[in-house]
Coordinates of C-alpha atoms in Angstrom, one line a residue:
M1 CA -13.3 35.9 -41.1
S2 CA -13.8 31.9 -41.0
T3 CA -11.7 29.8 -38.6
Y4 CA -8.4 28.3 -39.8
T5 CA -6.3 25.7 -38.0
Q6 CA -3.3 23.7 -38.9
I7 CA -2.7 21.4 -36.2
L8 CA -2.0 17.8 -36.8
Y9 CA -2.8 15.1 -34.0
Q10 CA -1.5 11.6 -33.5
I11 CA -4.0 9.9 -31.2
V12 CA -3.2 6.6 -29.9
F13 CA -5.2 4.4 -27.4
S14 CA -5.1 0.9 -26.4
T15 CA -7.3 -2.1 -25.7
K16 CA -8.3 -2.9 -22.0
F17 CA -5.2 -4.1 -20.1
R18 CA -3.4 -3.7 -23.5
E19 CA -4.8 -7.3 -24.6
P20 CA -4.2 -8.3 -28.2
T21 CA -7.7 -8.6 -28.8
M22 CA -8.0 -6.7 -32.5
A23 CA -7.1 -9.4 -34.8
Q24 CA -5.4 -8.2 -38.0
D25 CA -8.1 -9.6 -40.4
G26 CA -10.9 -7.4 -38.6
Q27 CA -8.8 -4.0 -38.4
Q28 CA -9.7 -2.8 -41.8
R29 CA -13.3 -2.8 -40.7
L30 CA -12.7 -1.0 -37.6
Y31 CA -10.7 1.6 -39.3
Q32 CA -13.4 2.4 -42.1
F33 CA -15.8 2.8 -39.2
I34 CA -13.6 5.2 -37.4
A35 CA -12.9 6.9 -40.6
G36 CA -16.9 7.5 -40.8
I37 CA -16.9 9.1 -37.4
L38 CA -14.0 11.4 -38.2
K39 CA -15.9 12.5 -41.6
T40 CA -19.2 13.0 -39.9
K41 CA -17.3 15.2 -37.3
K42 CA -15.7 17.1 -40.0
C43 CA -12.2 16.2 -39.2
H44 CA -9.5 15.0 -41.9
L45 CA -8.3 11.5 -41.4
Y46 CA -4.5 11.1 -42.7
Q47 CA -3.8 7.7 -41.5
I48 CA -5.0 4.9 -39.2
N49 CA -3.2 1.9 -38.5
G50 CA -2.5 -0.5 -35.6
V51 CA -1.7 -3.7 -34.1
E52 CA -3.6 -6.1 -31.7
N53 CA -3.4 -3.9 -28.7
H54 CA -3.6 -0.4 -29.8
L55 CA -4.4 2.1 -32.9
H56 CA -3.0 5.3 -34.1
I57 CA -5.0 7.9 -35.9
I58 CA -3.3 10.8 -37.7
T59 CA -6.0 13.6 -38.2
D60 CA -6.8 17.2 -37.7
I61 CA -9.7 18.0 -35.5
H62 CA -12.4 20.3 -36.3
P63 CA -11.9 23.8 -34.5
M64 CA -15.1 23.4 -32.7
L65 CA -14.2 19.9 -31.2
G66 CA -11.5 18.9 -28.8
P67 CA -9.4 15.9 -28.6
A68 CA -11.0 14.5 -25.4
Q69 CA -14.6 14.7 -26.9
L70 CA -13.4 13.3 -29.9
V71 CA -11.6 10.5 -28.3
K72 CA -14.4 9.6 -26.2
D73 CA -16.9 9.5 -29.0
I74 CA -14.8 7.4 -31.1
K75 CA -14.2 4.8 -28.0
L76 CA -18.0 4.8 -27.3
A77 CA -19.0 4.4 -31.1
T78 CA -16.5 1.7 -31.6
T79 CA -17.2 -0.2 -28.6
A80 CA -20.8 -0.4 -29.4
F81 CA -19.8 -1.5 -33.1
L82 CA -17.6 -3.8 -32.0
K83 CA -19.7 -5.7 -29.4
E84 CA -22.6 -5.5 -32.4
T85 CA -20.5 -7.1 -35.1
E86 CA -18.4 -9.4 -33.0
I87 CA -15.3 -8.5 -35.4
F88 CA -13.0 -9.1 -32.4
P89 CA -14.7 -11.8 -30.1
S90 CA -12.6 -11.2 -27.1
F91 CA -12.6 -7.3 -27.3
R92 CA -13.4 -6.0 -23.8
G93 CA -13.2 -2.6 -24.3
W94 CA -10.7 0.3 -24.5
Q95 CA -8.2 1.1 -21.6
C96 CA -8.9 4.3 -20.0
G97 CA -6.8 7.4 -21.3
Y98 CA -5.2 8.1 -24.7
G99 CA -2.4 9.9 -26.0
A100 CA -2.6 13.0 -28.2
F101 CA 0.3 14.4 -29.7
T102 CA 0.4 17.7 -31.8
Y103 CA 2.9 18.1 -35.0
S104 CA 3.7 20.6 -37.4
I105 CA 2.4 20.1 -40.7
T106 CA 5.8 19.5 -42.1
A107 CA 6.0 16.4 -40.2
K108 CA 3.0 15.3 -41.9
E109 CA 4.4 12.6 -44.5
R110 CA 7.0 11.2 -41.9
L111 CA 4.3 10.8 -39.3
I112 CA 1.9 9.1 -42.0
A113 CA 4.8 6.8 -43.1
Y114 CA 5.5 5.8 -39.3
V115 CA 1.7 4.9 -38.9
K116 CA 1.3 3.0 -42.2
N117 CA 4.0 1.0 -41.0
Q118 CA 2.9 0.4 -37.6
K119 CA 3.1 -3.4 -37.7
E120 CA 6.6 -3.3 -38.9
H121 CA 7.6 -0.7 -36.4
H122 CA 6.0 -2.8 -33.3
R123 CA 7.5 -6.2 -34.5
V124 CA 11.2 -4.6 -34.8
K125 CA 10.5 -3.2 -31.3
N126 CA 9.6 -6.5 -30.0
F127 CA 12.7 -8.2 -31.1
R128 CA 15.1 -5.7 -29.7

């Protein structure tokens, strides 16, 4: 019998001190890089998005990999990538820790829509 899981994760982590260092014009390159990491680790990316100081990843995680190891690998690889490419010149690293939330597969479309519209949600929240 092969292993089968159906766990949808929302992973959230921030820039160091939540500084707004991820300029919008470079975010797609970062997201593509993270998508490559997830593919290499046999995770399925559903959505990735964020704002200047944090990002959200909606993914499943391969059964042989835990969330803590995946986030650690993403943070290490992206830190090196961002220092090398200087996409975000003022980027100083990631904040310690992360959030990882699990959802039923029935919440997938609603969760994807929320993350896809992250900039809008963030802007509305800041004006309240």
